Short mmCIF file of C-alpha atoms in Angstrom, two decimals:
data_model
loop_
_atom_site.label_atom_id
_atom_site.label_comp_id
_atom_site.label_asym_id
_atom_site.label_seq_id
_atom_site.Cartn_x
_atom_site.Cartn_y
_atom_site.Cartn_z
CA UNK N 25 115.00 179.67 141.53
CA UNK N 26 113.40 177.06 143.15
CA UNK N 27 109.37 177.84 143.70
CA UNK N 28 107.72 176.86 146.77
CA UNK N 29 107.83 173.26 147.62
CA UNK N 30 105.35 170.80 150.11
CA UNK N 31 105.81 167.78 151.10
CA UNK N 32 104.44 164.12 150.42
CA UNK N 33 102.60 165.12 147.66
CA UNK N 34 100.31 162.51 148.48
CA UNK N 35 99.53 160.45 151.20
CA UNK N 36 96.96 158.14 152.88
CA UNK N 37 95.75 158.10 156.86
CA UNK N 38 93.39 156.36 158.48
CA UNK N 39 90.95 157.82 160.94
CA UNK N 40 92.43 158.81 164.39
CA UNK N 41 96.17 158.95 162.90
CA UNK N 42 98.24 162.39 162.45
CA UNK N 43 99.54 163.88 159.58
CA UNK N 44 102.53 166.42 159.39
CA UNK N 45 102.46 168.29 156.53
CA UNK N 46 105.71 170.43 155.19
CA UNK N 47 106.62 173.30 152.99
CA UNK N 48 109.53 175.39 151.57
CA UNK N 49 108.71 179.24 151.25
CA UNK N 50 110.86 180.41 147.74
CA UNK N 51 113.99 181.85 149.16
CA UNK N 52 113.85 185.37 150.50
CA UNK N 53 109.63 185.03 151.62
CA UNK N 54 109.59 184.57 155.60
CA UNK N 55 105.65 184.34 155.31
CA UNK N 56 104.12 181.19 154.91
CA UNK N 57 100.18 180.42 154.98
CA UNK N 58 98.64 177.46 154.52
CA UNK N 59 95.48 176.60 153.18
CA UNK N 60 92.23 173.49 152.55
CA UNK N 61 91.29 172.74 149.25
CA UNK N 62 88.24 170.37 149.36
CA UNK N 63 87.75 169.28 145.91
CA UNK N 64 85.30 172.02 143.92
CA UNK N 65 85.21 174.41 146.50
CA UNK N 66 88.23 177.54 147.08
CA UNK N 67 90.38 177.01 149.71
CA UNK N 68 89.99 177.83 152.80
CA UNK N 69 92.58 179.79 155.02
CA UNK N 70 94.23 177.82 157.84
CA UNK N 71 97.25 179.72 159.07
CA UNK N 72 99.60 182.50 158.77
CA UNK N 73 102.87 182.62 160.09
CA UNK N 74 105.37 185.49 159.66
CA UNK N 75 108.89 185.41 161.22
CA UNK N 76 108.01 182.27 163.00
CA UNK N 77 105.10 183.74 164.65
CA UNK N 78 101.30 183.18 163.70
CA UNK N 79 99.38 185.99 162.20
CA UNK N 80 95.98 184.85 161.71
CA UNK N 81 94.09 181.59 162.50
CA UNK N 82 91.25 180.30 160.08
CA UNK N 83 88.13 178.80 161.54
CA UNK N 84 89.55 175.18 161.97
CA UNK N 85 89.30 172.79 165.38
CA UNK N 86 92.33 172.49 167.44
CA UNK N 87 93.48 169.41 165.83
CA UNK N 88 94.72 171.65 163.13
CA UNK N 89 98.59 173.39 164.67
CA UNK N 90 101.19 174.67 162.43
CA UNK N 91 104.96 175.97 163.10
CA UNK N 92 107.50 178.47 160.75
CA UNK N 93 110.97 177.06 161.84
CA UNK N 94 114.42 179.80 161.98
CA UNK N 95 114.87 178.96 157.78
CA UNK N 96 111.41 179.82 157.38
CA UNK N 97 110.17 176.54 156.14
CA UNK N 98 106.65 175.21 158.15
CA UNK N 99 104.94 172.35 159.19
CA UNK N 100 101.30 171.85 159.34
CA UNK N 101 100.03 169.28 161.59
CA UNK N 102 97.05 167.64 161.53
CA UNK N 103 95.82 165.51 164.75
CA UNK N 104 92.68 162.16 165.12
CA UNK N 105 92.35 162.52 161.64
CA UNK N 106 88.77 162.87 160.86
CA UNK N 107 87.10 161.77 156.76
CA UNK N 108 86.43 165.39 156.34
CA UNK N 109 90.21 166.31 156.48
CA UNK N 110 90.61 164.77 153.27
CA UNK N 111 91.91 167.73 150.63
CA UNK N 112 94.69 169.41 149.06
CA UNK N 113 96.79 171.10 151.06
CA UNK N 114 98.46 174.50 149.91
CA UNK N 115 101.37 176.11 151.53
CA UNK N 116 101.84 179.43 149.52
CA UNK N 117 104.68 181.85 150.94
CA UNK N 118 104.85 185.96 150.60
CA UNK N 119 107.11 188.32 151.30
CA UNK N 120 104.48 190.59 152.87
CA UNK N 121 103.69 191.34 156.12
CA UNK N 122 100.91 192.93 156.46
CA UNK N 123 98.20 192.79 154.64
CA UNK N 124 97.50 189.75 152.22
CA UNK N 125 99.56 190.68 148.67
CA UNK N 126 100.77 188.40 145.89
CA UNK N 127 100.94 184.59 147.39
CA UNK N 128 102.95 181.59 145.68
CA UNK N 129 101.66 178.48 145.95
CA UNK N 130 103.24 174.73 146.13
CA UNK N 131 101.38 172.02 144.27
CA UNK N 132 100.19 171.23 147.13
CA UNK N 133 100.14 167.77 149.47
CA UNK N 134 96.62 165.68 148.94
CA UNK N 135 95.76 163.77 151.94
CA UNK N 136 92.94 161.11 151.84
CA UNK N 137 91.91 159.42 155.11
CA UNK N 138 89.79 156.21 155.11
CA UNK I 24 81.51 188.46 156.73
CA UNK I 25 83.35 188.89 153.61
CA UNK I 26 82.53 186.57 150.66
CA UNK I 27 83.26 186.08 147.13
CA UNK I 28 80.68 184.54 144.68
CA UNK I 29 81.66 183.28 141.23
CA UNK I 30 79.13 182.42 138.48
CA UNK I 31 79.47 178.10 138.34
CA UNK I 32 80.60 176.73 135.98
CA UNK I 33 81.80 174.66 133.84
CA UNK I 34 82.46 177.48 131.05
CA UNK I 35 82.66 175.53 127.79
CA UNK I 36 84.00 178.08 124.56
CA UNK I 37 85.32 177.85 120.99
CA UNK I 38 88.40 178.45 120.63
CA UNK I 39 88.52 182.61 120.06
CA UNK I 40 85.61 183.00 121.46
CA UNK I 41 84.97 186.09 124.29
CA UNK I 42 85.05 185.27 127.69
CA UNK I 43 83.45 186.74 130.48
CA UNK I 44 83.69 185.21 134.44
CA UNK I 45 81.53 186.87 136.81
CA UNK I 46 82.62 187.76 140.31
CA UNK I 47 81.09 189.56 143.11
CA UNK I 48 82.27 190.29 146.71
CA UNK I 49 81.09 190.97 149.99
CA UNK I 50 83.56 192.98 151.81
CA UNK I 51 83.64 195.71 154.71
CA UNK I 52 86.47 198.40 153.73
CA UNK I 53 89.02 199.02 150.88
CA UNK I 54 89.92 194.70 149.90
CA UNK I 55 92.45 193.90 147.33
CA UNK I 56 91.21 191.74 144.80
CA UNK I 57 92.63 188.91 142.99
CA UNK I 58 92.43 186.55 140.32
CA UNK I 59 94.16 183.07 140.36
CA UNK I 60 94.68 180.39 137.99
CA UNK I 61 95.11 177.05 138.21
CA UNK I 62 96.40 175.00 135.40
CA UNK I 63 95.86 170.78 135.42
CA UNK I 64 98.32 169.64 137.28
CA UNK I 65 100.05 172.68 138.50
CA UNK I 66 99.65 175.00 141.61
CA UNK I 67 97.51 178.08 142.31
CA UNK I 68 99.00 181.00 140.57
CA UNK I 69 98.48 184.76 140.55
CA UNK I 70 96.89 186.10 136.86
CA UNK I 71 95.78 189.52 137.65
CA UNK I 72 95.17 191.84 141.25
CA UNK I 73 93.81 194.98 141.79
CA UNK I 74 94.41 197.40 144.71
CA UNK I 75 91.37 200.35 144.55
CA UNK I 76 88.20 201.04 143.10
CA UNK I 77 88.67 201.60 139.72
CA UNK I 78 91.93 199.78 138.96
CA UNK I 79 92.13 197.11 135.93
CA UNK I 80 94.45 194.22 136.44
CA UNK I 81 95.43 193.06 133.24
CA UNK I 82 97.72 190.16 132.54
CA UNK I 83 98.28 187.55 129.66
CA UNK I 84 95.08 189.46 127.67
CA UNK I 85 92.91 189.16 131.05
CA UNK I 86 91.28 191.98 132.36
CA UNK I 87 89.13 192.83 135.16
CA UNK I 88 88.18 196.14 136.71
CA UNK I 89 87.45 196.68 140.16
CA UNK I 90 84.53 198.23 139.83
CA UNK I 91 83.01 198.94 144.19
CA UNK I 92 79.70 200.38 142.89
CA UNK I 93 78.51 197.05 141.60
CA UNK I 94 81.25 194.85 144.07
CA UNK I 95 82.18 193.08 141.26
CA UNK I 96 85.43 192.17 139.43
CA UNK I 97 84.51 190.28 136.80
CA UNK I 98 87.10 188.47 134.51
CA UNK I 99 87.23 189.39 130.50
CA UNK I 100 89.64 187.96 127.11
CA UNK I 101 88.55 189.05 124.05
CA UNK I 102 89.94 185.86 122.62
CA UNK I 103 90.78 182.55 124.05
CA UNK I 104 92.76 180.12 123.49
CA UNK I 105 92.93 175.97 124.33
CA UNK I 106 95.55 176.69 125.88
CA UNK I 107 93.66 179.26 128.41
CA UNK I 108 91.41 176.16 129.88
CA UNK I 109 92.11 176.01 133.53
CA UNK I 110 90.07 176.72 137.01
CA UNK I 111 89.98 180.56 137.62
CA UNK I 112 89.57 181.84 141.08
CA UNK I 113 88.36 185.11 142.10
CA UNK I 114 89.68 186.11 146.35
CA UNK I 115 89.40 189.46 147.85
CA UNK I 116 92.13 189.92 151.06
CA UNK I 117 90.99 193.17 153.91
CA UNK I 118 90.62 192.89 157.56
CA UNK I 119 92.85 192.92 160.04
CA UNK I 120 93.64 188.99 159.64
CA UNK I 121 96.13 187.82 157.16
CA UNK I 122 94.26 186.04 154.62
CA UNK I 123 92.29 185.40 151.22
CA UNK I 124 88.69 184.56 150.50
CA UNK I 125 88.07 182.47 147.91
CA UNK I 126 85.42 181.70 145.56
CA UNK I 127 84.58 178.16 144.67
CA UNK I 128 86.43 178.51 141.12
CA UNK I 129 84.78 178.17 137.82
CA UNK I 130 86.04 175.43 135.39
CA UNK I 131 86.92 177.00 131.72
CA UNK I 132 86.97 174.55 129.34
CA UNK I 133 88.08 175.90 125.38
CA UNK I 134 87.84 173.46 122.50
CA UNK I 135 89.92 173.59 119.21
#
């Protein structure tokens, strides 16, 4: 069975540009979360979206949106791009509700902006 | 807030050798605790969770017992193995959000 999968794996912005970032839960998980990485530190919790509606919002700016689409899969979007957005990006997917249980994660997309 | 704390690392170890990671939490009510592992190259993966005070998690010859009088859950293998060197991760999830808190991971290195 296929695991959970994101989307570019890597890509460069500039400053002031937008970045969508995408994910595939593993089939049967209709909760998807996605999380920063900055490079030495844990990630950081951005979003959680269950059944296509969001469950919890980390402490990030506006700039940061997500959606969960009717197949489950979810987009992150990122908006004026700023140097500090550059990280790994996890999507991991559940198939919990409630409270936070066993997550899978995707490699993850790395996104540099210059 | 909640917080997790990890000793730093890198952890450098012989091959067999006994391995201890410390972890310690901050946490208002009953968390779940959890610790992931993250192979070069590969996504975050679950190793070993625990639910309630007293539990051990135990996975792959990992341990760790949740231990709430000392809010710690620190990570044990009695012998490792090159094969074991990765970036470990100790989170604790609770509240009434949806998420995981992470510590900043600490580096295991094992030589041959």
């Amino acid at each position: 069975d296929a695991g959970v999968t994101q989307s570019p794996t890597h890509l460069i912005k500039t400053r002031g540009q937008h970045v969508t970032l995408r994910c595939s839960p593993i089939s049967g998980h209709k909760s998807v979360s996605w999380y920063q990485q900055v490079l030495g530190q844990g990630p950081q919790f951005i979003f959680q979206y269950y059944e296509k509606e969001e469950r919890g919002r980390g402490n990030f700016p506006d700039r940061f949106s997500a959606r969960q689409f009717p197949n489950y899969s979810s987009e992150l979007n990122v908006n004026a791009l700023l140097l500090g957005d550059s990280a790994l990006y996890l999507c991991a997917s559940s198939s919990a509700q409630g409270r936070a249980g066993e997550l899978f994660f995707g490699e993850g997309s790395r996104l540099t902006v210059l | 807030g909640n917080s997790v704390t990890q000793m730093e690392g890198p952890v450098t170890l012989s091959e067999e050798a006994f391995l201890t990671i410390n972890c310690t939490y901050t946490a208002t009510g009953y968390p779940s605790l959890f610790w992931y592992v993250q192979y070069p190259g590969e996504g975050l993966q679950l190793l070993l969770k625990a639910t309630k005070a007293d539990d051990k998690g135990s996975n792959k010859g990992f341990e760790a017992t949740y231990r709430k009088e000392t809010t710690s859950f620190h990570l044990e293998k009695g012998s490792v193995q090159v094969s074991d060197s990765a970036v470990y991760f100790c989170a604790l999830s609770g509240g009434s959000n949806y998420q995981l808190i992470w510590g900043a991971g600490t580096k295991l290195i094992i030589k041959p």
